[in-house]
Amino acid sequence: MSFIDLFQKKRKYATIPSADRSVTRAGDGGELLPEDKPKREIPEGLMNKCPKCAAIQFTKELDKNLKVCTSCGYHFKLSAVERIQMVMDEGRFFEYDAEMSSEDPLEFPDYVGKYRKAVDATGMNDAVITGEGTIGGFPVVVAVMSFDFMGGSLGSVVGEKITNAIEHAMQKQYPLIIFSTSGGARMQESILSLMQMAKTSAALAQFNEQGGLYVSVITDPTFGGVSASFAMLGDYIISEPGAAFGFTGKRVIEQTIRQKLPDNFQTAEFNLSHGQVDMVVMRKEMKNTLTRLLDLHVVKGDLANGR
């Protein structure tokens, strides 16, 4: 082994076994020719590779397991629509403010182009879907954020839709559940984005004064202005396993305090051990857990009265 080989970093490859293991040998030497090896074309989207353990799984099997890796338990990111279908009874959902969209209030360069690209890619008008439905038979108002729309950034539309959802919950006296995922405030809206932190927090304070139940569900990742406002104001704060959340990233904190932080810093499990969340719940148990919490707090007679 040469000196270069000794220090050369080895690459990791994922191998898909072939059903036909026979190969063609070339010439009398019997050496394998790369072009003679059997090739298998895999349709795009047929399989997924786990970003944590590198296990390769059929997409259909992954979907059946609620997009949780069967090998290591890694929770893949979900779109807002996928999460609604998993949590709401029969996937039924009455949406609020479906047509609300940003109008580039500060005329930030290239904002409109990036915004339209996100709309086309996700089919959403912004980074959150709000509305009402039932979970375990209990009526609820729900807001579900989606990281694939501009990183789930908190802008004017997201803040307005979440505030409206809180007000609907107050009017109808329904419990409120918010599924958060975000990289933070939307920089293209500057101070208008930061104002949404105060607006949503003030609405939640009114909701709390009326005795409303608010369950905050943290999903991976949740940072910045979202974690510094409504995501951490729940009566119950639940997190999916391995979800990273905090105000700013680990690297920035290490550079600021000039200290090495634990490997599991800012994960759901780390925050649970330090009192930042109430429970860490597997995705397959999320709906049952929410149903039990609703059952604890919602008086049966309220359902008959439309509450």
PDB file of C-alpha atoms in Angstrom, residues 11 195 242:
ATOM      1  CA  ARG A  11     -15.939   6.169  -0.405  1.00  0.00           C
ATOM      2  CA  MET A 195     -43.267  41.251  13.248  1.00  0.00           C
ATOM      3  CA  GLY A 242     -34.249  13.204  16.043  1.00  0.00           C
TER       4      GLY A 242
END
